[in-house]
Amino acid sequence: MTSKTFVVITGLALLSGCGSPDVDVEAEEKHLMDLSREWSAVAAGDDVEDLMSYWSDDAVMMAPGQPPLRGKEAIREFVTSTGEIPGFSISWEPLEAHVAESGDMGYMIEQNQITIPDSTGDLVTQYNKVITVWEKREDGSWKNVVDMWNSDPSREK
Amino acid sequence: MTSKTFVVITGLALLSGCGSPDVDVEAEEKHLMDLSREWSAVAAGDDVEDLMSYWSDDAVMMAPGQPPLRGKEAIREFVTSTGEIPGFSISWEPLEAHVAESGDMGYMIEQNQITIPDSTGDLVTQYNKVITVWEKREDGSWKNVVDMWNSDPSREK
């Protein structure tokens, strides 16, 4: 066999042999940061289905003072109820993203602001730190599988 | 070239071609669950350095009502100060673990119990839900890179 034949066969074998192609981790991390900013912009609107589309069907929301909300229906119920609170608003920004070498899992450290009426009806803004965990689905789309936040007094204005 | 030669060359190419060896994701997930239980047992003792050894040097602790505590020194300071509170204790249990295909990142949903004195000095126990994120280091050891918790009223006794 010629060395040329060897190179061709080896090349073909390499192309077909690996479970997943090389992952550009930095590009995936940038993609997650962009996705978070995009999601926050969607949350400023009133399209609940668009908002819901960022969660996986089996996502778990870990909101302060709530039991874990498991699955899209439980999350939809929570999101819908908060959306009906007069004056309620939420926005967030990602601070850093980290993606696994295989490109199928990642997480972000983020921060959010939630404005709601206090017991007297005056609107108050809560400042929180956030962790979100993401998994890439078969179709190549990233979906949120866990999001959790709690208060960050260092951000209070 | 004979088909036998092709098989041999292809086999060699497959063996050498993939960036990372096959990862037993289920075994890694079980390992993380065991590591969490082990860490909780260590937290019941008074060996701060053993307790600290589970965090990565660049870990971020996201405790309720605290700014993000970035890095092992900030975490050590917090852990030491809480450890000095009379009657303080913490324990936790992992509920589920998920590891990336590459075996270098994983996360767990957990729950913890924190007992501390209230304003009158009576010991009270807080029940929390928890997210921990883990990364595997060069030496093959898993280290905690983020842990975050908040209250879960559904667990109050």
PDB file of C-alpha atoms in Angstrom:
ATOM      1  CA  MET A   1       0.000   0.000   0.000  1.00  0.00           C
ATOM      2  CA  THR A   2       1.299   3.482  -0.787  1.00  0.00           C
ATOM      3  CA  SER A   3       1.721   6.127   1.908  1.00  0.00           C
ATOM      4  CA  LYS A   4      -0.857   8.166  -0.019  1.00  0.00           C
ATOM      5  CA  THR A   5      -3.426   5.374   0.410  1.00  0.00           C
ATOM      6  CA  PHE A   6      -2.593   5.242   4.127  1.00  0.00           C
ATOM      7  CA  VAL A   7      -3.152   8.982   4.515  1.00  0.00           C
ATOM      8  CA  VAL A   8      -6.492   8.805   2.705  1.00  0.00           C
ATOM      9  CA  ILE A   9      -7.752   5.845   4.734  1.00  0.00           C
ATOM     10  CA  THR A  10      -6.531   7.301   8.029  1.00  0.00           C
ATOM     11  CA  GLY A  11      -8.105  10.635   7.187  1.00  0.00           C
ATOM     12  CA  LEU A  12     -11.436   8.993   6.404  1.00  0.00           C
ATOM     13  CA  ALA A  13     -11.225   6.941   9.591  1.00  0.00           C
ATOM     14  CA  LEU A  14     -10.471  10.050  11.680  1.00  0.00           C
ATOM     15  CA  LEU A  15     -13.360  11.944  10.117  1.00  0.00           C
ATOM     16  CA  SER A  16     -15.789   9.111  10.808  1.00  0.00           C
ATOM     17  CA  GLY A  17     -14.265   7.804  14.011  1.00  0.00           C
ATOM     18  CA  CYS A  18     -14.862  10.487  16.610  1.00  0.00           C
ATOM     19  CA  GLY A  19     -18.193  10.685  18.385  1.00  0.00           C
ATOM     20  CA  SER A  20     -18.293  14.467  18.238  1.00  0.00           C
ATOM     21  CA  PRO A  21     -16.446  16.872  15.948  1.00  0.00           C
ATOM     22  CA  ASP A  22     -14.068  19.403  17.479  1.00  0.00           C
ATOM     23  CA  VAL A  23     -15.957  21.918  19.611  1.00  0.00           C
ATOM     24  CA  ASP A  24     -15.095  25.626  19.561  1.00  0.00           C
ATOM     25  CA  VAL A  25     -15.601  26.135  23.307  1.00  0.00           C
ATOM     26  CA  GLU A  26     -14.973  29.901  23.170  1.00  0.00           C
ATOM     27  CA  ALA A  27     -17.539  30.308  20.389  1.00  0.00           C
ATOM     28  CA  GLU A  28     -20.084  28.264  22.374  1.00  0.00           C
ATOM     29  CA  GLU A  29     -19.437  30.406  25.463  1.00  0.00           C
ATOM     30  CA  LYS A  30     -19.972  33.583  23.448  1.00  0.00           C
ATOM     31  CA  HIS A  31     -23.145  32.035  22.030  1.00  0.00           C
ATOM     32  CA  LEU A  32     -24.477  31.387  25.552  1.00  0.00           C
ATOM     33  CA  MET A  33     -23.706  34.988  26.602  1.00  0.00           C
ATOM     34  CA  ASP A  34     -25.602  36.259  23.536  1.00  0.00           C
ATOM     35  CA  LEU A  35     -28.464  33.839  24.237  1.00  0.00           C
ATOM     36  CA  SER A  36     -28.812  35.148  27.796  1.00  0.00           C
ATOM     37  CA  ARG A  37     -28.963  38.781  26.590  1.00  0.00           C
ATOM     38  CA  GLU A  38     -31.501  37.798  23.932  1.00  0.00           C
ATOM     39  CA  TRP A  39     -33.619  35.966  26.525  1.00  0.00           C
ATOM     40  CA  SER A  40     -33.612  38.991  28.844  1.00  0.00           C
ATOM     41  CA  ALA A  41     -34.854  41.168  25.958  1.00  0.00           C
ATOM     42  CA  VAL A  42     -37.657  38.647  25.354  1.00  0.00           C
ATOM     43  CA  ALA A  43     -38.534  38.779  29.080  1.00  0.00           C
ATOM     44  CA  ALA A  44     -39.117  42.541  28.700  1.00  0.00           C
ATOM     45  CA  GLY A  45     -41.941  41.743  26.259  1.00  0.00           C
ATOM     46  CA  ASP A  46     -45.201  39.901  26.773  1.00  0.00           C
ATOM     47  CA  ASP A  47     -44.722  36.799  24.593  1.00  0.00           C
ATOM     48  CA  VAL A  48     -44.861  34.011  27.195  1.00  0.00           C
ATOM     49  CA  GLU A  49     -44.342  31.219  24.620  1.00  0.00           C
ATOM     50  CA  ASP A  50     -41.214  32.928  23.267  1.00  0.00           C
ATOM     51  CA  LEU A  51     -39.985  33.318  26.857  1.00  0.00           C
ATOM     52  CA  MET A  52     -40.766  29.641  27.595  1.00  0.00           C
ATOM     53  CA  SER A  53     -38.881  28.444  24.501  1.00  0.00           C
ATOM     54  CA  TYR A  54     -35.508  28.986  26.231  1.00  0.00           C
ATOM     55  CA  TRP A  55     -36.210  26.336  28.893  1.00  0.00           C
ATOM     56  CA  SER A  56     -35.847  22.590  28.297  1.00  0.00           C
ATOM     57  CA  ASP A  57     -38.977  20.504  28.905  1.00  0.00           C
ATOM     58  CA  ASP A  58     -37.336  19.059  32.034  1.00  0.00           C
ATOM     59  CA  ALA A  59     -35.869  22.367  33.306  1.00  0.00           C
ATOM     60  CA  VAL A  60     -35.822  23.096  37.036  1.00  0.00           C
ATOM     61  CA  MET A  61     -36.371  26.664  38.283  1.00  0.00           C
ATOM     62  CA  MET A  62     -34.904  27.333  41.726  1.00  0.00           C
ATOM     63  CA  ALA A  63     -36.536  30.606  42.849  1.00  0.00           C
ATOM     64  CA  PRO A  64     -35.964  31.917  46.411  1.00  0.00           C
ATOM     65  CA  GLY A  65     -38.754  30.949  48.809  1.00  0.00           C
ATOM     66  CA  GLN A  66     -40.213  28.428  46.334  1.00  0.00           C
ATOM     67  CA  PRO A  67     -39.880  24.647  46.125  1.00  0.00           C
ATOM     68  CA  PRO A  68     -37.939  23.509  43.037  1.00  0.00           C
ATOM     69  CA  LEU A  69     -40.244  24.096  40.043  1.00  0.00           C
ATOM     70  CA  ARG A  70     -39.699  20.982  37.923  1.00  0.00           C
ATOM     71  CA  GLY A  71     -40.712  20.933  34.274  1.00  0.00           C
ATOM     72  CA  LYS A  72     -41.918  23.493  31.790  1.00  0.00           C
ATOM     73  CA  GLU A  73     -45.538  23.468  33.009  1.00  0.00           C
ATOM     74  CA  ALA A  74     -44.581  24.343  36.594  1.00  0.00           C
ATOM     75  CA  ILE A  75     -42.269  27.075  35.276  1.00  0.00           C
ATOM     76  CA  ARG A  76     -44.954  28.407  32.912  1.00  0.00           C
ATOM     77  CA  GLU A  77     -47.412  28.642  35.832  1.00  0.00           C
ATOM     78  CA  PHE A  78     -44.861  30.591  37.922  1.00  0.00           C
ATOM     79  CA  VAL A  79     -43.826  32.878  35.043  1.00  0.00           C
ATOM     80  CA  THR A  80     -47.455  33.575  34.149  1.00  0.00           C
ATOM     81  CA  SER A  81     -48.399  34.388  37.752  1.00  0.00           C
ATOM     82  CA  THR A  82     -45.457  36.769  38.231  1.00  0.00           C
ATOM     83  CA  GLY A  83     -46.201  38.379  34.861  1.00  0.00           C
ATOM     84  CA  GLU A  84     -49.671  39.261  36.143  1.00  0.00           C
ATOM     85  CA  ILE A  85     -48.296  41.239  39.135  1.00  0.00           C
ATOM     86  CA  PRO A  86     -48.881  44.963  38.473  1.00  0.00           C
ATOM     87  CA  GLY A  87     -45.541  46.671  37.875  1.00  0.00           C
ATOM     88  CA  PHE A  88     -43.550  43.397  37.799  1.00  0.00           C
ATOM     89  CA  SER A  89     -40.459  43.397  35.613  1.00  0.00           C
ATOM     90  CA  ILE A  90     -37.251  41.378  35.362  1.00  0.00           C
ATOM     91  CA  SER A  91     -34.021  41.768  33.393  1.00  0.00           C
ATOM     92  CA  TRP A  92     -30.615  40.125  33.606  1.00  0.00           C
ATOM     93  CA  GLU A  93     -27.072  40.211  32.260  1.00  0.00           C
ATOM     94  CA  PRO A  94     -24.583  37.323  31.948  1.00  0.00           C
ATOM     95  CA  LEU A  95     -21.199  37.933  33.602  1.00  0.00           C
ATOM     96  CA  GLU A  96     -19.296  34.831  32.467  1.00  0.00           C
ATOM     97  CA  ALA A  97     -19.953  31.584  30.600  1.00  0.00           C
ATOM     98  CA  HIS A  98     -18.203  28.204  30.779  1.00  0.00           C
ATOM     99  CA  VAL A  99     -18.757  25.303  28.358  1.00  0.00           C
ATOM    100  CA  ALA A 100     -17.594  21.668  28.609  1.00  0.00           C
ATOM    101  CA  GLU A 101     -15.065  20.381  26.035  1.00  0.00           C
ATOM    102  CA  SER A 102     -17.834  18.270  24.484  1.00  0.00           C
ATOM    103  CA  GLY A 103     -19.969  21.379  23.928  1.00  0.00           C
ATOM    104  CA  ASP A 104     -23.113  19.746  25.344  1.00  0.00           C
ATOM    105  CA  MET A 105     -23.161  21.431  28.784  1.00  0.00           C
ATOM    106  CA  GLY A 106     -22.398  24.906  30.054  1.00  0.00           C
ATOM    107  CA  TYR A 107     -23.157  27.314  32.857  1.00  0.00           C
ATOM    108  CA  MET A 108     -23.223  31.051  33.362  1.00  0.00           C
ATOM    109  CA  ILE A 109     -22.843  33.361  36.339  1.00  0.00           C
ATOM    110  CA  GLU A 110     -25.316  36.195  35.817  1.00  0.00           C
ATOM    111  CA  GLN A 111     -27.095  38.951  37.714  1.00  0.00           C
ATOM    112  CA  ASN A 112     -30.727  40.015  37.592  1.00  0.00           C
ATOM    113  CA  GLN A 113     -33.024  42.822  38.726  1.00  0.00           C
ATOM    114  CA  ILE A 114     -36.617  42.089  39.718  1.00  0.00           C
ATOM    115  CA  THR A 115     -39.068  44.935  40.322  1.00  0.00           C
ATOM    116  CA  ILE A 116     -42.249  44.119  42.256  1.00  0.00           C
ATOM    117  CA  PRO A 117     -44.678  45.945  44.537  1.00  0.00           C
ATOM    118  CA  ASP A 118     -43.879  45.756  48.249  1.00  0.00           C
ATOM    119  CA  SER A 119     -46.558  45.176  50.907  1.00  0.00           C
ATOM    120  CA  THR A 120     -47.663  48.823  50.575  1.00  0.00           C
ATOM    121  CA  GLY A 121     -47.859  48.605  46.784  1.00  0.00           C
ATOM    122  CA  ASP A 122     -44.742  50.678  46.182  1.00  0.00           C
ATOM    123  CA  LEU A 123     -42.494  49.201  43.492  1.00  0.00           C
ATOM    124  CA  VAL A 124     -39.163  47.950  44.839  1.00  0.00           C
ATOM    125  CA  THR A 125     -36.249  46.451  42.926  1.00  0.00           C
ATOM    126  CA  GLN A 126     -34.432  43.341  44.163  1.00  0.00           C
ATOM    127  CA  TYR A 127     -30.847  42.757  43.020  1.00  0.00           C
ATOM    128  CA  ASN A 128     -29.779  39.139  42.675  1.00  0.00           C
ATOM    129  CA  LYS A 129     -26.859  36.961  41.621  1.00  0.00           C
ATOM    130  CA  VAL A 130     -27.732  34.082  39.313  1.00  0.00           C
ATOM    131  CA  ILE A 131     -26.498  30.686  38.131  1.00  0.00           C
ATOM    132  CA  THR A 132     -27.916  29.194  34.937  1.00  0.00           C
ATOM    133  CA  VAL A 133     -27.043  25.723  33.589  1.00  0.00           C
ATOM    134  CA  TRP A 134     -27.529  24.908  29.904  1.00  0.00           C
ATOM    135  CA  GLU A 135     -27.536  21.735  27.795  1.00  0.00           C
ATOM    136  CA  LYS A 136     -27.267  21.458  24.015  1.00  0.00           C
ATOM    137  CA  ARG A 137     -30.053  19.419  22.441  1.00  0.00           C
ATOM    138  CA  GLU A 138     -29.910  17.008  19.477  1.00  0.00           C
ATOM    139  CA  ASP A 139     -30.951  19.815  17.123  1.00  0.00           C
ATOM    140  CA  GLY A 140     -27.950  21.894  18.245  1.00  0.00           C
ATOM    141  CA  SER A 141     -30.012  24.382  20.259  1.00  0.00           C
ATOM    142  CA  TRP A 142     -28.999  25.333  23.822  1.00  0.00           C
ATOM    143  CA  LYS A 143     -31.756  25.036  26.439  1.00  0.00           C
ATOM    144  CA  ASN A 144     -31.778  26.197  30.053  1.00  0.00           C
ATOM    145  CA  VAL A 145     -31.996  23.207  32.411  1.00  0.00           C
ATOM    146  CA  VAL A 146     -31.538  24.993  35.749  1.00  0.00           C
ATOM    147  CA  ASP A 147     -31.759  28.609  36.853  1.00  0.00           C
ATOM    148  CA  MET A 148     -31.338  29.817  40.393  1.00  0.00           C
ATOM    149  CA  TRP A 149     -30.882  33.182  42.048  1.00  0.00           C
ATOM    150  CA  ASN A 150     -30.598  34.780  45.469  1.00  0.00           C
ATOM    151  CA  SER A 151     -30.114  38.256  46.887  1.00  0.00           C
ATOM    152  CA  ASP A 152     -26.879  40.207  46.419  1.00  0.00           C
ATOM    153  CA  PRO A 153     -26.810  43.141  48.886  1.00  0.00           C
ATOM    154  CA  SER A 154     -23.626  44.474  47.254  1.00  0.00           C
ATOM    155  CA  ARG A 155     -25.733  45.441  44.225  1.00  0.00           C
ATOM    156  CA  GLU A 156     -28.419  47.376  46.117  1.00  0.00           C
ATOM    157  CA  LYS A 157     -28.601  50.953  44.875  1.00  0.00           C
TER     158      LYS A 157
ATOM    159  CA  MET B   1      -4.494  -3.471  -0.125  1.00  0.00           C
ATOM    160  CA  THR B   2      -6.327  -6.322   1.642  1.00  0.00           C
ATOM    161  CA  SER B   3      -9.476  -5.712   3.628  1.00  0.00           C
ATOM    162  CA  LYS B   4      -7.551  -7.026   6.639  1.00  0.00           C
ATOM    163  CA  THR B   5      -4.987  -4.223   6.222  1.00  0.00           C
ATOM    164  CA  PHE B   6      -7.824  -1.703   5.971  1.00  0.00           C
ATOM    165  CA  VAL B   7      -9.397  -2.955   9.223  1.00  0.00           C
ATOM    166  CA  VAL B   8      -6.073  -2.764  11.065  1.00  0.00           C
ATOM    167  CA  ILE B   9      -5.269   0.752   9.819  1.00  0.00           C
ATOM    168  CA  THR B  10      -8.796   1.999  10.457  1.00  0.00           C
ATOM    169  CA  GLY B  11      -8.730   0.483  13.955  1.00  0.00           C
ATOM    170  CA  LEU B  12      -5.428   2.198  14.754  1.00  0.00           C
ATOM    171  CA  ALA B  13      -6.719   5.474  13.365  1.00  0.00           C
ATOM    172  CA  LEU B  14      -9.895   5.214  15.453  1.00  0.00           C
ATOM    173  CA  LEU B  15      -7.908   4.474  18.599  1.00  0.00           C
ATOM    174  CA  SER B  16      -5.592   7.417  18.066  1.00  0.00           C
ATOM    175  CA  GLY B  17      -8.028   9.759  16.410  1.00  0.00           C
ATOM    176  CA  CYS B  18     -10.362  10.833  19.171  1.00  0.00           C
ATOM    177  CA  GLY B  19      -9.321  13.756  21.343  1.00  0.00           C
ATOM    178  CA  SER B  20     -10.625  12.301  24.601  1.00  0.00           C
ATOM    179  CA  PRO B  21     -11.062   8.645  25.554  1.00  0.00           C
ATOM    180  CA  ASP B  22     -14.566   7.353  26.094  1.00  0.00           C
ATOM    181  CA  VAL B  23     -16.111   8.777  29.248  1.00  0.00           C
ATOM    182  CA  ASP B  24     -18.377   6.668  31.456  1.00  0.00           C
ATOM    183  CA  VAL B  25     -20.843   9.460  32.168  1.00  0.00           C
ATOM    184  CA  GLU B  26     -22.971   7.357  34.540  1.00  0.00           C
ATOM    185  CA  ALA B  27     -19.897   6.392  36.569  1.00  0.00           C
ATOM    186  CA  GLU B  28     -18.810  10.047  36.760  1.00  0.00           C
ATOM    187  CA  GLU B  29     -22.307  11.071  37.912  1.00  0.00           C
ATOM    188  CA  LYS B  30     -22.248   8.407  40.633  1.00  0.00           C
ATOM    189  CA  HIS B  31     -18.773   9.628  41.621  1.00  0.00           C
ATOM    190  CA  LEU B  32     -20.073  13.209  42.021  1.00  0.00           C
ATOM    191  CA  MET B  33     -22.993  11.976  44.172  1.00  0.00           C
ATOM    192  CA  ASP B  34     -20.527  10.087  46.399  1.00  0.00           C
ATOM    193  CA  LEU B  35     -18.211  13.111  46.531  1.00  0.00           C
ATOM    194  CA  SER B  36     -21.066  15.344  47.712  1.00  0.00           C
ATOM    195  CA  ARG B  37     -21.994  12.896  50.525  1.00  0.00           C
ATOM    196  CA  GLU B  38     -18.326  12.627  51.509  1.00  0.00           C
ATOM    197  CA  TRP B  39     -17.979  16.427  51.564  1.00  0.00           C
ATOM    198  CA  SER B  40     -21.055  16.776  53.797  1.00  0.00           C
ATOM    199  CA  ALA B  41     -19.518  14.292  56.254  1.00  0.00           C
ATOM    200  CA  VAL B  42     -16.308  16.370  56.256  1.00  0.00           C
ATOM    201  CA  ALA B  43     -18.397  19.512  56.938  1.00  0.00           C
ATOM    202  CA  ALA B  44     -19.700  17.841  60.118  1.00  0.00           C
ATOM    203  CA  GLY B  45     -16.112  17.795  61.423  1.00  0.00           C
ATOM    204  CA  ASP B  46     -13.749  20.646  62.237  1.00  0.00           C
ATOM    205  CA  ASP B  47     -10.996  20.175  59.617  1.00  0.00           C
ATOM    206  CA  VAL B  48     -11.279  23.413  57.630  1.00  0.00           C
ATOM    207  CA  GLU B  49      -8.446  22.502  55.227  1.00  0.00           C
ATOM    208  CA  ASP B  50     -10.107  19.155  54.406  1.00  0.00           C
ATOM    209  CA  LEU B  51     -13.383  21.043  53.868  1.00  0.00           C
ATOM    210  CA  MET B  52     -11.624  23.616  51.654  1.00  0.00           C
ATOM    211  CA  SER B  53      -9.983  20.917  49.505  1.00  0.00           C
ATOM    212  CA  TYR B  54     -13.273  20.263  47.643  1.00  0.00           C
ATOM    213  CA  TRP B  55     -13.363  23.784  46.134  1.00  0.00           C
ATOM    214  CA  SER B  56     -11.275  24.846  43.130  1.00  0.00           C
ATOM    215  CA  ASP B  57      -8.927  27.800  43.677  1.00  0.00           C
ATOM    216  CA  ASP B  58     -11.214  29.937  41.494  1.00  0.00           C
ATOM    217  CA  ALA B  59     -14.513  28.676  42.960  1.00  0.00           C
ATOM    218  CA  VAL B  60     -17.418  31.082  43.476  1.00  0.00           C
ATOM    219  CA  MET B  61     -19.722  30.680  46.483  1.00  0.00           C
ATOM    220  CA  MET B  62     -23.176  32.208  46.001  1.00  0.00           C
ATOM    221  CA  ALA B  63     -24.661  32.382  49.499  1.00  0.00           C
ATOM    222  CA  PRO B  64     -28.019  34.151  50.086  1.00  0.00           C
ATOM    223  CA  GLY B  65     -27.593  37.758  51.231  1.00  0.00           C
ATOM    224  CA  GLN B  66     -23.880  37.783  50.339  1.00  0.00           C
ATOM    225  CA  PRO B  67     -22.028  39.154  47.320  1.00  0.00           C
ATOM    226  CA  PRO B  68     -20.465  36.403  45.181  1.00  0.00           C
ATOM    227  CA  LEU B  69     -17.488  35.082  47.174  1.00  0.00           C
ATOM    228  CA  ARG B  70     -14.818  34.632  44.496  1.00  0.00           C
ATOM    229  CA  GLY B  71     -11.795  32.457  45.141  1.00  0.00           C
ATOM    230  CA  LYS B  72     -10.741  30.061  47.869  1.00  0.00           C
ATOM    231  CA  GLU B  73      -9.559  32.782  50.266  1.00  0.00           C
ATOM    232  CA  ALA B  74     -12.927  34.572  50.264  1.00  0.00           C
ATOM    233  CA  ILE B  75     -14.675  31.224  50.748  1.00  0.00           C
ATOM    234  CA  ARG B  76     -12.275  30.192  53.543  1.00  0.00           C
ATOM    235  CA  GLU B  77     -12.998  33.480  55.347  1.00  0.00           C
ATOM    236  CA  PHE B  78     -16.773  32.903  55.094  1.00  0.00           C
ATOM    237  CA  VAL B  79     -16.551  29.219  56.092  1.00  0.00           C
ATOM    238  CA  THR B  80     -14.293  30.050  59.050  1.00  0.00           C
ATOM    239  CA  SER B  81     -16.607  32.825  60.285  1.00  0.00           C
ATOM    240  CA  THR B  82     -19.731  30.659  60.069  1.00  0.00           C
ATOM    241  CA  GLY B  83     -17.873  27.790  61.759  1.00  0.00           C
ATOM    242  CA  GLU B  84     -17.248  30.082  64.751  1.00  0.00           C
ATOM    243  CA  ILE B  85     -20.989  30.731  65.289  1.00  0.00           C
ATOM    244  CA  PRO B  86     -22.096  28.870  68.452  1.00  0.00           C
ATOM    245  CA  GLY B  87     -24.376  26.004  67.468  1.00  0.00           C
ATOM    246  CA  PHE B  88     -23.771  26.418  63.721  1.00  0.00           C
ATOM    247  CA  SER B  89     -24.008  23.244  61.653  1.00  0.00           C
ATOM    248  CA  ILE B  90     -24.613  22.364  57.993  1.00  0.00           C
ATOM    249  CA  SER B  91     -25.247  19.118  56.132  1.00  0.00           C
ATOM    250  CA  TRP B  92     -26.461  18.319  52.614  1.00  0.00           C
ATOM    251  CA  GLU B  93     -27.533  15.519  50.304  1.00  0.00           C
ATOM    252  CA  PRO B  94     -27.253  15.340  46.494  1.00  0.00           C
ATOM    253  CA  LEU B  95     -30.530  14.604  44.683  1.00  0.00           C
ATOM    254  CA  GLU B  96     -29.269  14.211  41.092  1.00  0.00           C
ATOM    255  CA  ALA B  97     -26.038  14.596  39.118  1.00  0.00           C
ATOM    256  CA  HIS B  98     -25.449  15.379  35.436  1.00  0.00           C
ATOM    257  CA  VAL B  99     -22.071  15.157  33.664  1.00  0.00           C
ATOM    258  CA  ALA B 100     -21.061  16.407  30.189  1.00  0.00           C
ATOM    259  CA  GLU B 101     -20.104  13.820  27.538  1.00  0.00           C
ATOM    260  CA  SER B 102     -16.474  14.973  27.830  1.00  0.00           C
ATOM    261  CA  GLY B 103     -16.496  14.242  31.569  1.00  0.00           C
ATOM    262  CA  ASP B 104     -14.890  17.577  32.471  1.00  0.00           C
ATOM    263  CA  MET B 105     -18.008  19.403  33.762  1.00  0.00           C
ATOM    264  CA  GLY B 106     -21.011  18.408  35.807  1.00  0.00           C
ATOM    265  CA  TYR B 107     -23.672  19.783  38.102  1.00  0.00           C
ATOM    266  CA  MET B 108     -25.835  18.509  40.924  1.00  0.00           C
ATOM    267  CA  ILE B 109     -29.185  19.493  42.378  1.00  0.00           C
ATOM    268  CA  GLU B 110     -28.888  19.078  46.142  1.00  0.00           C
ATOM    269  CA  GLN B 111     -30.552  20.149  49.379  1.00  0.00           C
ATOM    270  CA  ASN B 112     -28.999  21.373  52.614  1.00  0.00           C
ATOM    271  CA  GLN B 113     -29.918  22.101  56.215  1.00  0.00           C
ATOM    272  CA  ILE B 114     -28.235  24.961  58.081  1.00  0.00           C
ATOM    273  CA  THR B 115     -28.713  25.352  61.844  1.00  0.00           C
ATOM    274  CA  ILE B 116     -27.850  28.731  63.356  1.00  0.00           C
ATOM    275  CA  PRO B 117     -28.953  30.829  66.354  1.00  0.00           C
ATOM    276  CA  ASP B 118     -31.780  33.275  65.663  1.00  0.00           C
ATOM    277  CA  SER B 119     -31.798  36.848  67.031  1.00  0.00           C
ATOM    278  CA  THR B 120     -32.784  35.513  70.468  1.00  0.00           C
ATOM    279  CA  GLY B 121     -30.022  32.892  70.446  1.00  0.00           C
ATOM    280  CA  ASP B 122     -32.373  29.973  69.906  1.00  0.00           C
ATOM    281  CA  LEU B 123     -31.073  27.516  67.286  1.00  0.00           C
ATOM    282  CA  VAL B 124     -33.182  27.413  64.130  1.00  0.00           C
ATOM    283  CA  THR B 125     -32.751  25.206  61.068  1.00  0.00           C
ATOM    284  CA  GLN B 126     -33.039  26.615  57.550  1.00  0.00           C
ATOM    285  CA  TYR B 127     -33.949  24.232  54.705  1.00  0.00           C
ATOM    286  CA  ASN B 128     -32.505  25.063  51.303  1.00  0.00           C
ATOM    287  CA  LYS B 129     -32.310  23.801  47.752  1.00  0.00           C
ATOM    288  CA  VAL B 130     -28.848  23.816  46.190  1.00  0.00           C
ATOM    289  CA  ILE B 131     -27.042  23.852  42.847  1.00  0.00           C
ATOM    290  CA  THR B 132     -23.381  22.847  42.699  1.00  0.00           C
ATOM    291  CA  VAL B 133     -21.227  22.974  39.534  1.00  0.00           C
ATOM    292  CA  TRP B 134     -18.089  20.852  39.261  1.00  0.00           C
ATOM    293  CA  GLU B 135     -15.095  20.711  36.906  1.00  0.00           C
ATOM    294  CA  LYS B 136     -12.570  17.903  36.525  1.00  0.00           C
ATOM    295  CA  ARG B 137      -8.974  19.045  36.878  1.00  0.00           C
ATOM    296  CA  GLU B 138      -5.855  17.876  34.994  1.00  0.00           C
ATOM    297  CA  ASP B 139      -5.107  15.375  37.775  1.00  0.00           C
ATOM    298  CA  GLY B 140      -8.534  13.778  37.307  1.00  0.00           C
ATOM    299  CA  SER B 141      -9.991  15.187  40.539  1.00  0.00           C
ATOM    300  CA  TRP B 142     -13.401  16.888  40.550  1.00  0.00           C
ATOM    301  CA  LYS B 143     -13.498  20.337  42.197  1.00  0.00           C
ATOM    302  CA  ASN B 144     -16.487  22.498  43.050  1.00  0.00           C
ATOM    303  CA  VAL B 145     -16.466  25.705  40.991  1.00  0.00           C
ATOM    304  CA  VAL B 146     -19.860  27.145  42.001  1.00  0.00           C
ATOM    305  CA  ASP B 147     -22.261  26.444  44.818  1.00  0.00           C
ATOM    306  CA  MET B 148     -25.470  28.319  45.439  1.00  0.00           C
ATOM    307  CA  TRP B 149     -28.503  27.810  47.632  1.00  0.00           C
ATOM    308  CA  ASN B 150     -31.755  29.487  48.612  1.00  0.00           C
ATOM    309  CA  SER B 151     -34.714  28.752  50.869  1.00  0.00           C
ATOM    310  CA  ASP B 152     -37.144  25.912  50.154  1.00  0.00           C
ATOM    311  CA  PRO B 153     -40.294  26.396  52.280  1.00  0.00           C
ATOM    312  CA  SER B 154     -41.601  23.003  51.136  1.00  0.00           C
ATOM    313  CA  ARG B 155     -38.884  21.371  53.268  1.00  0.00           C
ATOM    314  CA  GLU B 156     -39.675  23.256  56.504  1.00  0.00           C
ATOM    315  CA  LYS B 157     -40.506  20.805  59.286  1.00  0.00           C
TER     316      LYS B 157
END
